[in-house]
Coordinates of N, CA, C and O in Angstrom, one line a residue:
X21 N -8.2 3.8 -15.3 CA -8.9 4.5 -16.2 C -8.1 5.1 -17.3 O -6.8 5.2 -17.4
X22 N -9.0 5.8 -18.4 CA -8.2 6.6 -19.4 C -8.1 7.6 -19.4 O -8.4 8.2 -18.3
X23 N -7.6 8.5 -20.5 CA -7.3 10.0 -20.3 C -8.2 10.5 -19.7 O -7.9 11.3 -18.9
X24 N -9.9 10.2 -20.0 CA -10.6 10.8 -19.7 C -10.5 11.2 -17.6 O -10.5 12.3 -17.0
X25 N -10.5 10.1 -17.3 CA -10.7 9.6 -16.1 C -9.3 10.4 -15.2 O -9.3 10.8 -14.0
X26 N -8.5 10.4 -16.0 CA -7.3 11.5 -15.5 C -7.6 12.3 -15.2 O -7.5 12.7 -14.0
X27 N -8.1 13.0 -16.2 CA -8.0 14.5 -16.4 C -9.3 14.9 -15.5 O -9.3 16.1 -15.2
X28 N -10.4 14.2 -15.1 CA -11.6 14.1 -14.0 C -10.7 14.4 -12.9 O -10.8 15.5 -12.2
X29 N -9.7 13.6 -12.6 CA -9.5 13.5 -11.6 C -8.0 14.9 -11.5 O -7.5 15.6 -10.6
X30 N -7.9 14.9 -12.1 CA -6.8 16.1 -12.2 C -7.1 17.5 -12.1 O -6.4 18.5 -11.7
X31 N -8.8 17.5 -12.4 CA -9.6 18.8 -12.4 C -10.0 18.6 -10.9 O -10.0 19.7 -10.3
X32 N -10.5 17.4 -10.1 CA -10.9 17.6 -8.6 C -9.9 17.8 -7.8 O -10.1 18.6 -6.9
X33 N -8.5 17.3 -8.1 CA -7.1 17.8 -7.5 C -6.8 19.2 -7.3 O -6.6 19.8 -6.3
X34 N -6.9 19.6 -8.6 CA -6.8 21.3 -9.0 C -8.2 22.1 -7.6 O -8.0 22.9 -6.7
X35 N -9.4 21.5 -8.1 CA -10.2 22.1 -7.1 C -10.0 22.3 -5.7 O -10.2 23.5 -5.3
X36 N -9.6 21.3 -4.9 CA -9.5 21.1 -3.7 C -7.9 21.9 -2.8 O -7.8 22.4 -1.7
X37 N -7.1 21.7 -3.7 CA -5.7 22.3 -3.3 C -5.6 23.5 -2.4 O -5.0 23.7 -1.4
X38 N -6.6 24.3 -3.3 CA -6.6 25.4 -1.9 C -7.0 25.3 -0.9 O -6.3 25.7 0.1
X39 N -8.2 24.6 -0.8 CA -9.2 24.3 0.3 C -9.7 22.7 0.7 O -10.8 22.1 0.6
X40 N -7.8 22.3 1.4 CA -8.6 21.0 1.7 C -10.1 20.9 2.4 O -10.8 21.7 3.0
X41 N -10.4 18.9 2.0 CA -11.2 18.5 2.8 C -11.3 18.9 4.4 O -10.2 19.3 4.6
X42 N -11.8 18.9 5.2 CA -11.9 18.4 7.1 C -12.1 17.3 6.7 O -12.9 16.9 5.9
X43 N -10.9 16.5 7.8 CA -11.3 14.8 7.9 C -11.4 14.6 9.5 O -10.7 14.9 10.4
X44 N -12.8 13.9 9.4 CA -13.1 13.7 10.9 C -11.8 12.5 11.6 O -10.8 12.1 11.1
X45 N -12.5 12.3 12.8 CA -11.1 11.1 13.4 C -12.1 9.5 12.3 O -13.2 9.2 12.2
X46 N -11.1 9.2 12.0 CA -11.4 7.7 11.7 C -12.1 7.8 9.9 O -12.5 6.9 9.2
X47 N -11.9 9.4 9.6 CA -12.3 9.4 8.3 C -11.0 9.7 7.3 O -10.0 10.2 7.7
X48 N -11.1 9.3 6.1 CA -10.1 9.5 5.1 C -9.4 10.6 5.3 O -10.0 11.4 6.0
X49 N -7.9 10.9 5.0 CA -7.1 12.3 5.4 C -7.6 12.9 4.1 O -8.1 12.4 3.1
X50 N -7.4 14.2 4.5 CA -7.4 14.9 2.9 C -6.9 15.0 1.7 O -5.7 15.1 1.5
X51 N -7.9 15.0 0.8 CA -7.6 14.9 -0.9 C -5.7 15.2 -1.0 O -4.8 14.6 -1.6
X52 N -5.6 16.5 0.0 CA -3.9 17.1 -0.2 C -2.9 15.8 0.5 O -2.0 15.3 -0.1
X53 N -3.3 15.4 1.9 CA -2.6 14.6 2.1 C -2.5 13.1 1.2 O -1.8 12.2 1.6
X54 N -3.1 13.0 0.3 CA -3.3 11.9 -0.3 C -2.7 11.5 -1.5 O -2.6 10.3 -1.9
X55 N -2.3 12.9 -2.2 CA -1.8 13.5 -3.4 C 0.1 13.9 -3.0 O 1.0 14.0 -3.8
X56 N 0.1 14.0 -1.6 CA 1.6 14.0 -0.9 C 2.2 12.7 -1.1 O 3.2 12.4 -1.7
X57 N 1.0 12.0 -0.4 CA 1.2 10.4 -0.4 C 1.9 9.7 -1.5 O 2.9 8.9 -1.5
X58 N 1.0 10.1 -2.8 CA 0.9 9.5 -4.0 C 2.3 9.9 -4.4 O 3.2 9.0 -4.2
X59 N 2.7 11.0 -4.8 CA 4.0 11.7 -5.1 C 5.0 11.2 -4.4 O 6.0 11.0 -5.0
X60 N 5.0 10.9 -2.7 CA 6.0 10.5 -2.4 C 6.4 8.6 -2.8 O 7.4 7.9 -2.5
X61 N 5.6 8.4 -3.3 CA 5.6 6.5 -3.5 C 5.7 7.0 -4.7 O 6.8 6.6 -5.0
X62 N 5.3 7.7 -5.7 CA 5.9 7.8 -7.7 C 7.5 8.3 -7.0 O 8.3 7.4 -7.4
X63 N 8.0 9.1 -6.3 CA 9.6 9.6 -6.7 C 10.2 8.4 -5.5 O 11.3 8.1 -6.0
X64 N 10.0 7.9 -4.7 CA 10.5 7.2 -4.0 C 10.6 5.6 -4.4 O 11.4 4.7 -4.0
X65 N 9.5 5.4 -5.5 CA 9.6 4.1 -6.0 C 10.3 4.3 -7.4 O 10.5 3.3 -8.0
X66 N 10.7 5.4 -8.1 CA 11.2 5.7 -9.2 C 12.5 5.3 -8.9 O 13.1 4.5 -9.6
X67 N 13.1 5.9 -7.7 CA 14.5 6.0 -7.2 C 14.6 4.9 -6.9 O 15.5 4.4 -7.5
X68 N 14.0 4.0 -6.1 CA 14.0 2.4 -5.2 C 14.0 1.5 -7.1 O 15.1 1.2 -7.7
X69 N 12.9 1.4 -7.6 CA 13.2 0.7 -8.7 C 14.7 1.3 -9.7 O 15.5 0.5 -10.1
X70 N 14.8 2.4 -10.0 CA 15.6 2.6 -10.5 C 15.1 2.9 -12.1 O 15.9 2.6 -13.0
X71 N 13.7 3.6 -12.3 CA 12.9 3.5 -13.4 C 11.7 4.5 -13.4 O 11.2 4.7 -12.3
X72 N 11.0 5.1 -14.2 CA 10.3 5.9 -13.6 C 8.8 4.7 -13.6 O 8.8 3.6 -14.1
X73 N 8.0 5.1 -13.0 CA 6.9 4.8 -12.9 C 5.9 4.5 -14.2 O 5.9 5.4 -15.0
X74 N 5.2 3.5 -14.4 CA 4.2 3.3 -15.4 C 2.8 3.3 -14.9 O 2.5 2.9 -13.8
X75 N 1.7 3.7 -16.1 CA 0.5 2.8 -15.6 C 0.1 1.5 -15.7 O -0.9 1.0 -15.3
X76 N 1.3 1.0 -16.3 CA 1.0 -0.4 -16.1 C 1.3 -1.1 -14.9 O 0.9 -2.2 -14.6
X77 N 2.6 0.1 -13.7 CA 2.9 -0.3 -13.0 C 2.0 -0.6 -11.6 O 2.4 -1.3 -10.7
X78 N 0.7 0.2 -11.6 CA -0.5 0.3 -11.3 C -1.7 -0.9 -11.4 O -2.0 -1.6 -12.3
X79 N -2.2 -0.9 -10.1 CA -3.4 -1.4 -10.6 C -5.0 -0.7 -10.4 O -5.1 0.1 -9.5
X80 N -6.2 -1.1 -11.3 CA -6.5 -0.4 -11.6 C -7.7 -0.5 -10.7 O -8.0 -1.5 -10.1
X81 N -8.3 0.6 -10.6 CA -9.8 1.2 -9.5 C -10.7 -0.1 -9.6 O -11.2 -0.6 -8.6
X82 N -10.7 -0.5 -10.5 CA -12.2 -1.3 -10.7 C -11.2 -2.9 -9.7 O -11.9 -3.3 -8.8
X83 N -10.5 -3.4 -9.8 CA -9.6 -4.3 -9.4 C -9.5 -4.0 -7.7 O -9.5 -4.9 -6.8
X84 N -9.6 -2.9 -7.7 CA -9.5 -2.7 -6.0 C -10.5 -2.4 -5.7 O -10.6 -2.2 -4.4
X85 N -11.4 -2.3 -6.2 CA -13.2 -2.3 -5.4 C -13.6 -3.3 -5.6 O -14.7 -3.4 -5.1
X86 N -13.3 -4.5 -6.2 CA -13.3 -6.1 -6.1 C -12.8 -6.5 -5.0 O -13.6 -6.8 -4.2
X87 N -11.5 -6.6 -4.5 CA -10.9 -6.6 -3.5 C -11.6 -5.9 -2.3 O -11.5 -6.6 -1.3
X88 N -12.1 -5.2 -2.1 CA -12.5 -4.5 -1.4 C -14.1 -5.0 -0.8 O -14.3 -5.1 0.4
X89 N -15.1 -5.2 -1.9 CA -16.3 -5.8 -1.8 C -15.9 -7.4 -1.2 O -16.2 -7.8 -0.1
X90 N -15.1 -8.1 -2.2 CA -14.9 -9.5 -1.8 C -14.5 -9.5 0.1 O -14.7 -10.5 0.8
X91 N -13.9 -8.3 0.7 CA -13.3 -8.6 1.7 C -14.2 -7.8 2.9 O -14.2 -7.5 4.1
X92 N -15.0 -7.4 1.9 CA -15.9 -6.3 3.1 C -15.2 -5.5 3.9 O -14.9 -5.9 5.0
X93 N -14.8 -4.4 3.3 CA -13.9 -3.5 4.0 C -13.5 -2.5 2.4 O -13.6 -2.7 1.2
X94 N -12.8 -1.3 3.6 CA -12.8 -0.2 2.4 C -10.9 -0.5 2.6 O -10.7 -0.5 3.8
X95 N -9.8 -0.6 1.9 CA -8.6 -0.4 2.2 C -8.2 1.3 2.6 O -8.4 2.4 2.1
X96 N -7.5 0.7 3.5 CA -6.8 2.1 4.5 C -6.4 3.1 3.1 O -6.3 2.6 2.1
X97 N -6.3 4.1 3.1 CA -5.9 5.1 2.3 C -4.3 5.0 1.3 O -4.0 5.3 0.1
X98 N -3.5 4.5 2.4 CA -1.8 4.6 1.9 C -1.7 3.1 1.1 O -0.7 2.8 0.4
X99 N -2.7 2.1 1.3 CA -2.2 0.9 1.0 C -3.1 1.0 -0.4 O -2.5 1.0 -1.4
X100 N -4.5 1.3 -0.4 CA -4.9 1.7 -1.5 C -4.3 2.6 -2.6 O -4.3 2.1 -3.8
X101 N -3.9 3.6 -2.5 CA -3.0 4.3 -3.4 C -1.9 3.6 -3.7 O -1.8 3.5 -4.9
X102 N -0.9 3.0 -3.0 CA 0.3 2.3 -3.2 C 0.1 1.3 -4.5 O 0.8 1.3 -5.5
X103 N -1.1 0.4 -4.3 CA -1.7 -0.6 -5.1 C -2.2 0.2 -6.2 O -2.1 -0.3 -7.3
X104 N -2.8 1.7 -6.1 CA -2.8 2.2 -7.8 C -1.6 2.8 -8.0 O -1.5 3.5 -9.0
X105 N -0.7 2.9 -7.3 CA 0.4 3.7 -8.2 C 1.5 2.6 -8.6 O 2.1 2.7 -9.7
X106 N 1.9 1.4 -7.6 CA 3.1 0.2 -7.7 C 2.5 -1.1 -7.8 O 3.2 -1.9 -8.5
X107 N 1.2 -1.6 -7.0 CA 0.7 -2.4 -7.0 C 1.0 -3.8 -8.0 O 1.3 -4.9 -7.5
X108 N 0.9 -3.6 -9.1 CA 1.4 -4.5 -10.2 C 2.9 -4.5 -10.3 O 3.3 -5.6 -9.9
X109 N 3.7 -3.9 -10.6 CA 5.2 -3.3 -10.7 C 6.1 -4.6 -10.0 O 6.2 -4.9 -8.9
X110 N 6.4 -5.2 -10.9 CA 7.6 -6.4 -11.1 C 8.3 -6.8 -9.6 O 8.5 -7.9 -9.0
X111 N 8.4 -5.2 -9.4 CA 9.9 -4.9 -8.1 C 9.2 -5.5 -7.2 O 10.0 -5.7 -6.3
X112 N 7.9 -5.8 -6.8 CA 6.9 -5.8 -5.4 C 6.9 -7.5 -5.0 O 6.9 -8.0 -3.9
X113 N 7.1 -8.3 -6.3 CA 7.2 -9.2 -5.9 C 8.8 -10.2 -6.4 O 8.6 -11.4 -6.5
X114 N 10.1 -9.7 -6.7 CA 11.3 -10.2 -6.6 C 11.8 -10.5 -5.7 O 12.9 -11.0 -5.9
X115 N 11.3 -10.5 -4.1 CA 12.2 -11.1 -3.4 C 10.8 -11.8 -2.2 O 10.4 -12.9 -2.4
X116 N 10.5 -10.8 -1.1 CA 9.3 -10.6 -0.5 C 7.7 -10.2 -1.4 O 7.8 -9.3 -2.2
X117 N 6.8 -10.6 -1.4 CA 5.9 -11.3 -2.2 C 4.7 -10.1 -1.9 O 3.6 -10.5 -1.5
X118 N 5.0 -8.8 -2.2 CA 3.2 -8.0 -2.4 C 2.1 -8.9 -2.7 O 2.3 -9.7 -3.5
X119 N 1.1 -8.9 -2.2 CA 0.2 -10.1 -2.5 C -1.1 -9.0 -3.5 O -1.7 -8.1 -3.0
X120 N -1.0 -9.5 -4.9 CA -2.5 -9.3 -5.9 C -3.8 -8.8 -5.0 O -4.2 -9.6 -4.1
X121 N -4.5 -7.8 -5.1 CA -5.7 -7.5 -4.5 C -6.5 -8.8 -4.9 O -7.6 -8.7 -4.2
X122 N -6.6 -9.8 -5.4 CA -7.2 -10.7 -5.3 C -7.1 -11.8 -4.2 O -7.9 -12.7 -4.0
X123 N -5.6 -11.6 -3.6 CA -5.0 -12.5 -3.1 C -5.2 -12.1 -0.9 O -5.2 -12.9 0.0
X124 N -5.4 -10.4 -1.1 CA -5.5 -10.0 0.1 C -6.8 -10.4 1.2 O -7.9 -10.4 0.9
X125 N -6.2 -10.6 2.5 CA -7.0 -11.7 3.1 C -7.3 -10.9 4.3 O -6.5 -10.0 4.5
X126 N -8.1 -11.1 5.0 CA -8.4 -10.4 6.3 C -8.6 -11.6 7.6 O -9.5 -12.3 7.9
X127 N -7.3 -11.4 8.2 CA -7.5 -13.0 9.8 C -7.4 -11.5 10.7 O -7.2 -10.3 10.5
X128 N -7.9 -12.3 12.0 CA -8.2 -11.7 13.2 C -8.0 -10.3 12.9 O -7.0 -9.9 13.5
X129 N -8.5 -9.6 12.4 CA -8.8 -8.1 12.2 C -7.5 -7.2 12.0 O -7.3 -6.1 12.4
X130 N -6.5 -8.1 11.1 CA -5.6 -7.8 10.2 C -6.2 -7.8 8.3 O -7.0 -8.5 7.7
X131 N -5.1 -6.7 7.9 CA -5.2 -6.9 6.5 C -3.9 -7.4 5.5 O -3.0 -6.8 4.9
X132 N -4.1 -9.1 5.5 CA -2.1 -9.0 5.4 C -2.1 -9.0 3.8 O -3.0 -9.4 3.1
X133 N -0.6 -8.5 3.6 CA -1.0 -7.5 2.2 C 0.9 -8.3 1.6 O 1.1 -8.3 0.4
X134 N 1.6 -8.8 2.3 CA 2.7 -9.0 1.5 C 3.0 -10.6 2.7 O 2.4 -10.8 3.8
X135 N 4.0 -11.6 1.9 CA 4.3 -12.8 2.7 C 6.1 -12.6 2.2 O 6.4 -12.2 1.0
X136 N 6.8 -12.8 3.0 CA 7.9 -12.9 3.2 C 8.7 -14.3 2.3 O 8.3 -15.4 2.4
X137 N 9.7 -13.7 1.4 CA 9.9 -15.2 0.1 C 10.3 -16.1 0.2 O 10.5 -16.8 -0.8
X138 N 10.4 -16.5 1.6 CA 10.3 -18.1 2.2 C 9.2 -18.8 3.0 O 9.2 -19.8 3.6
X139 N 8.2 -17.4 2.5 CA 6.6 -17.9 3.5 C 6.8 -18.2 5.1 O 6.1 -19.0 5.7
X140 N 8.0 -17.5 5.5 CA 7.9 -17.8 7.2 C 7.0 -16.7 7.7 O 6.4 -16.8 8.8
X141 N 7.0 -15.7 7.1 CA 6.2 -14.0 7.5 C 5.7 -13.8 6.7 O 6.1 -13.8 5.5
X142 N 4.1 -13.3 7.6 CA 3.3 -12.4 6.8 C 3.6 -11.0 7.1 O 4.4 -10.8 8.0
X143 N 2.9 -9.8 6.4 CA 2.6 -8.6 7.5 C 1.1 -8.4 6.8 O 0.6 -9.0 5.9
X144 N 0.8 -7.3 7.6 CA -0.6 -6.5 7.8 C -0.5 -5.7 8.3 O 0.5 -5.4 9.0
X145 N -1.7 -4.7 8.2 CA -2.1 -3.9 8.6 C -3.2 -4.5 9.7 O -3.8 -5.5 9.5
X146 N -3.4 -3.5 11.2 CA -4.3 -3.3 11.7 C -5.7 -3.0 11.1 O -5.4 -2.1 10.2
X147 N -6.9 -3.2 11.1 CA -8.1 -2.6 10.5 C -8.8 -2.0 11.6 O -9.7 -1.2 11.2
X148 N -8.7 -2.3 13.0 CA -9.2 -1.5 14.4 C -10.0 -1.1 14.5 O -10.6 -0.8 13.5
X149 N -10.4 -0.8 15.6 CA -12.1 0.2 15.8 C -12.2 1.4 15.2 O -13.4 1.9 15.0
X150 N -10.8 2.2 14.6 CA -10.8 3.3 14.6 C -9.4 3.2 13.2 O -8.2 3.3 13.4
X151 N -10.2 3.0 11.9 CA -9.3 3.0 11.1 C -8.4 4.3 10.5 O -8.9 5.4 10.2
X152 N -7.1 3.8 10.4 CA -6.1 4.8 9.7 C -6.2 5.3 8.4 O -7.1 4.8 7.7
X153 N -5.5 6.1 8.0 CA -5.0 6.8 6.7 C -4.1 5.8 6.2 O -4.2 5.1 5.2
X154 N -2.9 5.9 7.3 CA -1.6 5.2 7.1 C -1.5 4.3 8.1 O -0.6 4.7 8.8
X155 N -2.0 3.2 8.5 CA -2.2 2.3 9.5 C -0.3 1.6 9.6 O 0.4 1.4 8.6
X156 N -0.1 1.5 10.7 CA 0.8 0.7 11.5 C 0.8 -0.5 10.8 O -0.3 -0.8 10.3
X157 N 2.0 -1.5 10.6 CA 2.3 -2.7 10.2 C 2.9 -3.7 11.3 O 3.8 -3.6 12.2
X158 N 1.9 -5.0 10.9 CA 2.3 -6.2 11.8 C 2.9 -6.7 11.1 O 3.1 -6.3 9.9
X159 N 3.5 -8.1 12.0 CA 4.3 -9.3 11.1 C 3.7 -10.6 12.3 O 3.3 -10.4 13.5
X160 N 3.8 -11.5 11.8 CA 4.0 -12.7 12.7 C 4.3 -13.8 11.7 O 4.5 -13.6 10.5
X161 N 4.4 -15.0 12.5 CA 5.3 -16.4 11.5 C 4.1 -17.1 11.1 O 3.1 -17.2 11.8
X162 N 4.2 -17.4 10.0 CA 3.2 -18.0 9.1 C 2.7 -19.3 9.9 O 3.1 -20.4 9.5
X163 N 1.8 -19.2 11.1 CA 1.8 -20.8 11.6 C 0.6 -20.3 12.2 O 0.3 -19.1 12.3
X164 N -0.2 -21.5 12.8 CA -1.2 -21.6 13.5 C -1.4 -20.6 15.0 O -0.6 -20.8 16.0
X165 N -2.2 -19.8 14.9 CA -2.3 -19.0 16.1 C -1.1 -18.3 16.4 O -0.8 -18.1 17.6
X166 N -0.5 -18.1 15.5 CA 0.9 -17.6 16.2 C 0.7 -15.5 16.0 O 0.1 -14.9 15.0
X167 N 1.4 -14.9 17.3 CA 0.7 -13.8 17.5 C 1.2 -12.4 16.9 O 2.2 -12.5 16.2
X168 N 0.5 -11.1 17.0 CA 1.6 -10.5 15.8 C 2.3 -9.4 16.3 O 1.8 -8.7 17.1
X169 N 3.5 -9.3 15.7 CA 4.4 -8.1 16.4 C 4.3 -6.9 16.0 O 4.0 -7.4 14.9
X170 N 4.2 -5.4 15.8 CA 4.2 -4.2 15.4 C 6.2 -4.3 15.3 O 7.2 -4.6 15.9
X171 N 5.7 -3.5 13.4 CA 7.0 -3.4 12.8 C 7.4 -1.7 13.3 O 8.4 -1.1 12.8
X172 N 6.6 -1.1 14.5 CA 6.7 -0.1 14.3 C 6.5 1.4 13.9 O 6.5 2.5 14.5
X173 N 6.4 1.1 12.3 CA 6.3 2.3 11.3 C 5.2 1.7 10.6 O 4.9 0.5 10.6
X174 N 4.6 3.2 9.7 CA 3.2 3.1 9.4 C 3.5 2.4 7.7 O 4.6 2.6 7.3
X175 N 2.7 1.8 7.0 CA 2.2 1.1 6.1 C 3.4 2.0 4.9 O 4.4 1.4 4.5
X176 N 3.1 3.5 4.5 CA 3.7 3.9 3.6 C 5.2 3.9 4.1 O 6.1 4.5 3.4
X177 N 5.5 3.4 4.9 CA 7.5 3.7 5.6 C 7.9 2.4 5.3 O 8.9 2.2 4.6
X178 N 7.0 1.4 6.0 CA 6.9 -0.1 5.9 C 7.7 -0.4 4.3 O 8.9 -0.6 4.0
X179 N 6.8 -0.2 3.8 CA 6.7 -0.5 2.1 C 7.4 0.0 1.3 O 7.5 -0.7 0.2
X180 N 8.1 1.1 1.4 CA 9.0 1.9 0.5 C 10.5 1.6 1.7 O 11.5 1.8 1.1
X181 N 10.8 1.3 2.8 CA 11.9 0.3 3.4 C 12.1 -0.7 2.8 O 13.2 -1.1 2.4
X182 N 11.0 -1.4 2.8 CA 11.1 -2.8 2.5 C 11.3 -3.0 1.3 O 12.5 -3.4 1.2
X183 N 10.7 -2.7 -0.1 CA 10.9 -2.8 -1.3 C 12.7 -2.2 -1.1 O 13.6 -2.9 -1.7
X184 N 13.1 -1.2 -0.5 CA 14.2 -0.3 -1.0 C 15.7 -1.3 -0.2 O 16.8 -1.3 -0.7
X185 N 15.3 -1.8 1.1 CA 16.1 -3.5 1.6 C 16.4 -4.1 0.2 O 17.5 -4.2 -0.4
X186 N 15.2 -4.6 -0.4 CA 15.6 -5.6 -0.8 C 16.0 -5.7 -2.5 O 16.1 -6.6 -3.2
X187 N 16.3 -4.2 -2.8 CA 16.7 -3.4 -4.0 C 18.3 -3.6 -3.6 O 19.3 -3.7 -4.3
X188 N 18.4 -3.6 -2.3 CA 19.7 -3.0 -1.9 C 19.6 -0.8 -2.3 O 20.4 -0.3 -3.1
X189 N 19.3 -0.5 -2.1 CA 19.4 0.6 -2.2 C 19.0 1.5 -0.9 O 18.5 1.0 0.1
X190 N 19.2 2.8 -0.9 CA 19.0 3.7 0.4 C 18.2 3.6 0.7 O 17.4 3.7 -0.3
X191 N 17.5 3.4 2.3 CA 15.9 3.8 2.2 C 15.3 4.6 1.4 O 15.8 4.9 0.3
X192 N 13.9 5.1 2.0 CA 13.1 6.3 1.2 C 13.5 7.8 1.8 O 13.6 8.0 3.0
X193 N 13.7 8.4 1.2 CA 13.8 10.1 1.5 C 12.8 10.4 1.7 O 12.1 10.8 0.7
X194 N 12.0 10.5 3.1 CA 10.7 11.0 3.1 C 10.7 12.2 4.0 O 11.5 12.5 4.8
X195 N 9.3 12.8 3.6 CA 9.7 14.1 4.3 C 8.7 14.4 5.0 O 8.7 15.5 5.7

């Protein structure tokens, strides 16, 4: 969006700060946790790229509610935001392959969101009975029925590692 749509959204930011949302289990985290989120992927991807952040580096709302309709599903909170703050951003696809909201696919009740730059590995996210904020990341080998491993760490750790590997630079400073 444009200035307008900023500053909408900069006035609901302002509102809520004092008084987060309650997020039930399996519901969005709060407006504050989400705004942590965002801040920590703008200074973490500033540092990892080595640049500050654009809106071009972004992609835009109406692009991810396409994605989103086309795949019948709402995206997890951290992977959503990631895609409007870096989503587009050069660095996502130089080595290991962020895949276009147009491109993201949903197999056996995964959401795989990047392929590895020799297409041997996907990853994904879990989508589960009981969906995350910051959902856990799979991997498995690009082949028929083959099954998937837990990388461990949640979607926003995943992603700001991974980009920051393959920068060569320090992981993320997260807090």
């Amino acid at each position: 969006g444009g200035a307008a749509d900023k500053r909408q959204r900069s006035a609901r930011c302002v509102r809520f700060t004092t008084a987060p949302l309650a997020a039930a289990p399996g519901v969005r985290p709060t407006l504050m946790a989400n705004e942590r989120r965002i801040a920590t992927y703008r200074r973490e991807l500033g540092r990892i790229f080595g640049r500050p952040l654009s809106t071009r580096d972004g992609v835009t709302e109406s692009r991810l509610r396409r994605a989103e309709k086309r795949l019948g599903i709402a995206l997890p909170s951290a992977v959503r935001e990631f895609y409007s703050v870096a989503g587009a951003a050069r660095e996502t696809r130089e080595h290991n392959r962020l895949y276009w909201p147009e491109e993201l696919l949903v197999e056996q009740g995964y959401l795989v969101f990047m392929e590895e730059n020799q297409a041997v590995v996907d990853w994904a996210v879990s989508l589960g009975a009981r969906p995350k904020a910051d959902p856990e990341v799979w991997q498995r080998a690009n082949e028929d029925d083959a099954p998937w491993y837990s990388e461990e760490m949640t979607f926003g750790e995943f992603i700001l590692k991974n980009l920051a590997w393959q920068r060569g630079v320090d992981g993320p400073q997260i807090s």
